[in-house]
JSON list of C-alpha atoms in Angstrom, two decimals:
[
{"chain": "A", "resi": 1, "resn": "MET", "atom": "CA", "xyz": [29.69, 114.97, 88.20]},
{"chain": "A", "resi": 2, "resn": "GLY", "atom": "CA", "xyz": [31.73, 111.85, 87.57]},
{"chain": "A", "resi": 3, "resn": "HIS", "atom": "CA", "xyz": [33.95, 110.93, 84.67]},
{"chain": "A", "resi": 4, "resn": "LEU", "atom": "CA", "xyz": [32.69, 109.56, 81.37]},
{"chain": "A", "resi": 5, "resn": "VAL", "atom": "CA", "xyz": [34.58, 106.61, 79.93]},
{"chain": "A", "resi": 6, "resn": "SER", "atom": "CA", "xyz": [34.27, 105.98, 76.18]},
{"chain": "A", "resi": 7, "resn": "ILE", "atom": "CA", "xyz": [34.98, 102.47, 74.93]},
{"chain": "A", "resi": 8, "resn": "ILE", "atom": "CA", "xyz": [34.95, 101.63, 71.22]},
{"chain": "A", "resi": 9, "resn": "VAL", "atom": "CA", "xyz": [34.56, 97.89, 70.65]},
{"chain": "A", "resi": 10, "resn": "THR", "atom": "CA", "xyz": [33.66, 95.53, 67.83]},
{"chain": "A", "resi": 11, "resn": "ASP", "atom": "CA", "xyz": [31.82, 93.13, 70.15]},
{"chain": "A", "resi": 12, "resn": "LEU", "atom": "CA", "xyz": [30.88, 92.65, 73.78]},
{"chain": "A", "resi": 13, "resn": "ASP", "atom": "CA", "xyz": [31.93, 89.00, 74.01]},
{"chain": "A", "resi": 14, "resn": "PHE", "atom": "CA", "xyz": [34.89, 89.82, 76.25]},
{"chain": "A", "resi": 15, "resn": "LEU", "atom": "CA", "xyz": [32.41, 90.72, 79.00]},
{"chain": "A", "resi": 16, "resn": "GLU", "atom": "CA", "xyz": [30.52, 87.43, 78.88]},
{"chain": "A", "resi": 17, "resn": "SER", "atom": "CA", "xyz": [31.65, 84.35, 80.77]},
{"chain": "A", "resi": 18, "resn": "GLY", "atom": "CA", "xyz": [32.98, 81.58, 78.59]},
{"chain": "A", "resi": 19, "resn": "ILE", "atom": "CA", "xyz": [32.50, 83.41, 75.28]},
{"chain": "A", "resi": 20, "resn": "GLY", "atom": "CA", "xyz": [35.25, 84.61, 73.00]},
{"chain": "A", "resi": 21, "resn": "GLU", "atom": "CA", "xyz": [38.97, 83.99, 72.96]},
{"chain": "A", "resi": 22, "resn": "ASN", "atom": "CA", "xyz": [39.80, 86.94, 75.22]},
{"chain": "A", "resi": 23, "resn": "ARG", "atom": "CA", "xyz": [37.68, 85.69, 78.10]},
{"chain": "A", "resi": 24, "resn": "VAL", "atom": "CA", "xyz": [40.01, 82.82, 78.97]},
{"chain": "A", "resi": 25, "resn": "SER", "atom": "CA", "xyz": [43.22, 84.82, 78.73]},
{"chain": "A", "resi": 26, "resn": "GLY", "atom": "CA", "xyz": [44.74, 86.93, 81.47]},
{"chain": "A", "resi": 27, "resn": "ALA", "atom": "CA", "xyz": [44.18, 90.07, 79.40]},
{"chain": "A", "resi": 28, "resn": "GLY", "atom": "CA", "xyz": [40.51, 89.20, 78.89]},
{"chain": "A", "resi": 29, "resn": "LEU", "atom": "CA", "xyz": [39.96, 88.59, 82.59]},
{"chain": "A", "resi": 30, "resn": "ALA", "atom": "CA", "xyz": [41.76, 91.81, 83.48]},
{"chain": "A", "resi": 31, "resn": "THR", "atom": "CA", "xyz": [39.69, 93.81, 80.98]},
{"chain": "A", "resi": 32, "resn": "THR", "atom": "CA", "xyz": [36.44, 92.34, 82.29]},
{"chain": "A", "resi": 33, "resn": "ASN", "atom": "CA", "xyz": [37.46, 93.12, 85.88]},
{"chain": "A", "resi": 34, "resn": "LEU", "atom": "CA", "xyz": [38.49, 96.65, 84.91]},
{"chain": "A", "resi": 35, "resn": "MET", "atom": "CA", "xyz": [35.15, 97.31, 83.13]},
{"chain": "A", "resi": 36, "resn": "THR", "atom": "CA", "xyz": [33.23, 95.96, 86.11]},
{"chain": "A", "resi": 37, "resn": "GLY", "atom": "CA", "xyz": [35.25, 98.10, 88.52]},
{"chain": "A", "resi": 38, "resn": "LEU", "atom": "CA", "xyz": [34.82, 101.23, 86.40]},
{"chain": "A", "resi": 39, "resn": "ALA", "atom": "CA", "xyz": [31.07, 100.72, 86.01]},
{"chain": "A", "resi": 40, "resn": "ARG", "atom": "CA", "xyz": [30.67, 100.44, 89.78]},
{"chain": "A", "resi": 41, "resn": "HIS", "atom": "CA", "xyz": [33.13, 103.15, 90.82]},
{"chain": "A", "resi": 42, "resn": "PRO", "atom": "CA", "xyz": [31.46, 106.23, 92.40]},
{"chain": "A", "resi": 43, "resn": "ASP", "atom": "CA", "xyz": [33.70, 108.64, 90.44]},
{"chain": "A", "resi": 44, "resn": "ILE", "atom": "CA", "xyz": [32.54, 107.24, 87.09]},
{"chain": "A", "resi": 45, "resn": "ALA", "atom": "CA", "xyz": [29.32, 108.73, 85.73]},
{"chain": "A", "resi": 46, "resn": "ALA", "atom": "CA", "xyz": [28.98, 106.23, 82.87]},
{"chain": "A", "resi": 47, "resn": "LEU", "atom": "CA", "xyz": [30.66, 103.80, 80.55]},
{"chain": "A", "resi": 48, "resn": "GLU", "atom": "CA", "xyz": [29.81, 104.71, 76.96]},
{"chain": "A", "resi": 49, "resn": "PHE", "atom": "CA", "xyz": [30.17, 101.74, 74.63]},
{"chain": "A", "resi": 50, "resn": "PHE", "atom": "CA", "xyz": [30.33, 102.64, 70.94]},
{"chain": "A", "resi": 51, "resn": "LEU", "atom": "CA", "xyz": [29.27, 99.66, 68.83]},
{"chain": "A", "resi": 52, "resn": "SER", "atom": "CA", "xyz": [28.31, 98.80, 65.28]},
{"chain": "A", "resi": 53, "resn": "PRO", "atom": "CA", "xyz": [24.56, 99.29, 64.72]},
{"chain": "A", "resi": 54, "resn": "SER", "atom": "CA", "xyz": [24.09, 95.55, 64.21]},
{"chain": "A", "resi": 55, "resn": "LEU", "atom": "CA", "xyz": [25.20, 94.90, 67.80]},
{"chain": "A", "resi": 56, "resn": "LEU", "atom": "CA", "xyz": [22.62, 97.36, 69.09]},
{"chain": "A", "resi": 57, "resn": "THR", "atom": "CA", "xyz": [19.83, 95.14, 67.77]},
{"chain": "A", "resi": 58, "resn": "ASP", "atom": "CA", "xyz": [20.79, 92.30, 70.13]},
{"chain": "A", "resi": 59, "resn": "ARG", "atom": "CA", "xyz": [18.92, 93.56, 73.18]},
{"chain": "A", "resi": 60, "resn": "ASP", "atom": "CA", "xyz": [19.56, 90.35, 75.11]},
{"chain": "A", "resi": 61, "resn": "GLN", "atom": "CA", "xyz": [23.33, 90.75, 74.85]},
{"chain": "A", "resi": 62, "resn": "LEU", "atom": "CA", "xyz": [23.14, 94.43, 75.80]},
{"chain": "A", "resi": 63, "resn": "GLU", "atom": "CA", "xyz": [21.06, 93.55, 78.85]},
{"chain": "A", "resi": 64, "resn": "ARG", "atom": "CA", "xyz": [23.46, 90.74, 79.84]},
{"chain": "A", "resi": 65, "resn": "THR", "atom": "CA", "xyz": [26.34, 93.20, 79.53]},
{"chain": "A", "resi": 66, "resn": "ALA", "atom": "CA", "xyz": [24.66, 95.74, 81.81]},
{"chain": "A", "resi": 67, "resn": "HIS", "atom": "CA", "xyz": [23.73, 93.04, 84.34]},
{"chain": "A", "resi": 68, "resn": "ARG", "atom": "CA", "xyz": [27.27, 91.67, 84.34]},
{"chain": "A", "resi": 69, "resn": "LEU", "atom": "CA", "xyz": [28.81, 95.09, 84.92]},
{"chain": "A", "resi": 70, "resn": "LEU", "atom": "CA", "xyz": [26.42, 96.53, 87.46]},
{"chain": "A", "resi": 71, "resn": "PRO", "atom": "CA", "xyz": [24.94, 95.43, 90.76]},
{"chain": "A", "resi": 72, "resn": "GLN", "atom": "CA", "xyz": [21.16, 95.60, 91.07]},
{"chain": "A", "resi": 73, "resn": "ASP", "atom": "CA", "xyz": [21.12, 99.00, 92.80]},
{"chain": "A", "resi": 74, "resn": "LEU", "atom": "CA", "xyz": [22.99, 100.71, 89.91]},
{"chain": "A", "resi": 75, "resn": "ARG", "atom": "CA", "xyz": [20.99, 99.25, 87.00]},
{"chain": "A", "resi": 76, "resn": "GLY", "atom": "CA", "xyz": [18.71, 101.52, 85.03]},
{"chain": "A", "resi": 77, "resn": "LYS", "atom": "CA", "xyz": [20.55, 104.69, 86.03]},
{"chain": "A", "resi": 78, "resn": "GLY", "atom": "CA", "xyz": [22.47, 105.34, 82.82]},
{"chain": "A", "resi": 79, "resn": "ARG", "atom": "CA", "xyz": [25.78, 103.96, 84.12]},
{"chain": "A", "resi": 80, "resn": "VAL", "atom": "CA", "xyz": [26.20, 101.78, 81.02]},
{"chain": "A", "resi": 81, "resn": "ARG", "atom": "CA", "xyz": [25.31, 103.46, 77.73]},
{"chain": "A", "resi": 82, "resn": "CYS", "atom": "CA", "xyz": [25.42, 101.79, 74.34]},
{"chain": "A", "resi": 83, "resn": "HIS", "atom": "CA", "xyz": [25.60, 103.94, 71.23]},
{"chain": "A", "resi": 84, "resn": "SER", "atom": "CA", "xyz": [26.10, 103.43, 67.55]},
{"chain": "A", "resi": 85, "resn": "ILE", "atom": "CA", "xyz": [29.64, 104.15, 66.41]},
{"chain": "A", "resi": 86, "resn": "TYR", "atom": "CA", "xyz": [28.04, 106.60, 63.96]},
{"chain": "A", "resi": 87, "resn": "SER", "atom": "CA", "xyz": [26.78, 108.76, 66.83]},
{"chain": "A", "resi": 88, "resn": "LEU", "atom": "CA", "xyz": [30.33, 109.33, 68.07]},
{"chain": "A", "resi": 89, "resn": "PRO", "atom": "CA", "xyz": [30.74, 112.84, 66.54]},
{"chain": "A", "resi": 90, "resn": "GLU", "atom": "CA", "xyz": [27.47, 114.03, 68.08]},
{"chain": "A", "resi": 91, "resn": "ILE", "atom": "CA", "xyz": [28.09, 112.55, 71.52]},
{"chain": "A", "resi": 92, "resn": "TRP", "atom": "CA", "xyz": [31.74, 113.61, 71.72]},
{"chain": "A", "resi": 93, "resn": "GLY", "atom": "CA", "xyz": [30.73, 117.02, 70.40]},
{"chain": "A", "resi": 94, "resn": "ASP", "atom": "CA", "xyz": [29.05, 117.88, 73.71]},
{"chain": "A", "resi": 95, "resn": "GLY", "atom": "CA", "xyz": [32.34, 119.23, 75.08]},
{"chain": "A", "resi": 96, "resn": "GLU", "atom": "CA", "xyz": [32.39, 116.92, 78.13]},
{"chain": "A", "resi": 97, "resn": "PRO", "atom": "CA", "xyz": [35.82, 115.56, 79.06]},
{"chain": "A", "resi": 98, "resn": "ARG", "atom": "CA", "xyz": [36.10, 111.81, 78.62]},
{"chain": "A", "resi": 99, "resn": "ILE", "atom": "CA", "xyz": [38.51, 109.01, 79.35]},
{"chain": "A", "resi": 100, "resn": "LEU", "atom": "CA", "xyz": [39.02, 106.97, 76.18]},
{"chain": "A", "resi": 101, "resn": "TYR", "atom": "CA", "xyz": [39.74, 103.32, 76.85]},
{"chain": "A", "resi": 102, "resn": "CYS", "atom": "CA", "xyz": [41.08, 100.97, 74.19]},
{"chain": "A", "resi": 103, "resn": "VAL", "atom": "CA", "xyz": [40.28, 97.31, 74.83]},
{"chain": "A", "resi": 104, "resn": "SER", "atom": "CA", "xyz": [42.58, 95.90, 72.15]},
{"chain": "A", "resi": 105, "resn": "PRO", "atom": "CA", "xyz": [46.02, 97.28, 71.31]},
{"chain": "A", "resi": 106, "resn": "ASP", "atom": "CA", "xyz": [45.32, 96.25, 67.70]},
{"chain": "A", "resi": 107, "resn": "ASP", "atom": "CA", "xyz": [42.63, 98.95, 67.55]},
{"chain": "A", "resi": 108, "resn": "MET", "atom": "CA", "xyz": [44.75, 101.71, 69.05]},
{"chain": "A", "resi": 109, "resn": "TYR", "atom": "CA", "xyz": [45.53, 103.52, 65.78]},
{"chain": "A", "resi": 110, "resn": "ALA", "atom": "CA", "xyz": [41.91, 103.56, 64.61]},
{"chain": "A", "resi": 111, "resn": "ILE", "atom": "CA", "xyz": [40.69, 104.76, 68.00]},
{"chain": "A", "resi": 112, "resn": "ARG", "atom": "CA", "xyz": [43.36, 107.46, 68.15]},
{"chain": "A", "resi": 113, "resn": "TYR", "atom": "CA", "xyz": [42.20, 108.64, 64.72]},
{"chain": "A", "resi": 114, "resn": "LEU", "atom": "CA", "xyz": [38.59, 108.84, 65.94]},
{"chain": "A", "resi": 115, "resn": "ARG", "atom": "CA", "xyz": [39.70, 110.74, 69.03]},
{"chain": "A", "resi": 116, "resn": "ASP", "atom": "CA", "xyz": [41.76, 113.20, 67.00]},
{"chain": "A", "resi": 117, "resn": "ARG", "atom": "CA", "xyz": [38.96, 113.66, 64.47]},
{"chain": "A", "resi": 118, "resn": "PHE", "atom": "CA", "xyz": [35.93, 113.98, 66.74]},
{"chain": "A", "resi": 119, "resn": "ALA", "atom": "CA", "xyz": [36.97, 114.77, 70.32]}
]
């Protein structure tokens, strides 16, 4: 089985063309390319995005995110998973090893706390 990659983000704008400040910067482009490469890589089982519950209600944005990250043949196979941030203890409690990716260095301390607390 492939690797699971957990990504805790406050929004998904960095993955959409022309939206958000990060998209036009070198770091934003690199992050988008990295996410796309990870989602398509055969050694990656899934990207697990942990989001605020309010973002989970925007089905159109979630679908655009999945379509941007995955080619047609990989869609609908659980390669991109979106979860509420509140489900983190339950999902990380399954004992599976994960790669934790931090999109923004500003969030590093909070994400390290979540890792130490729940992983």
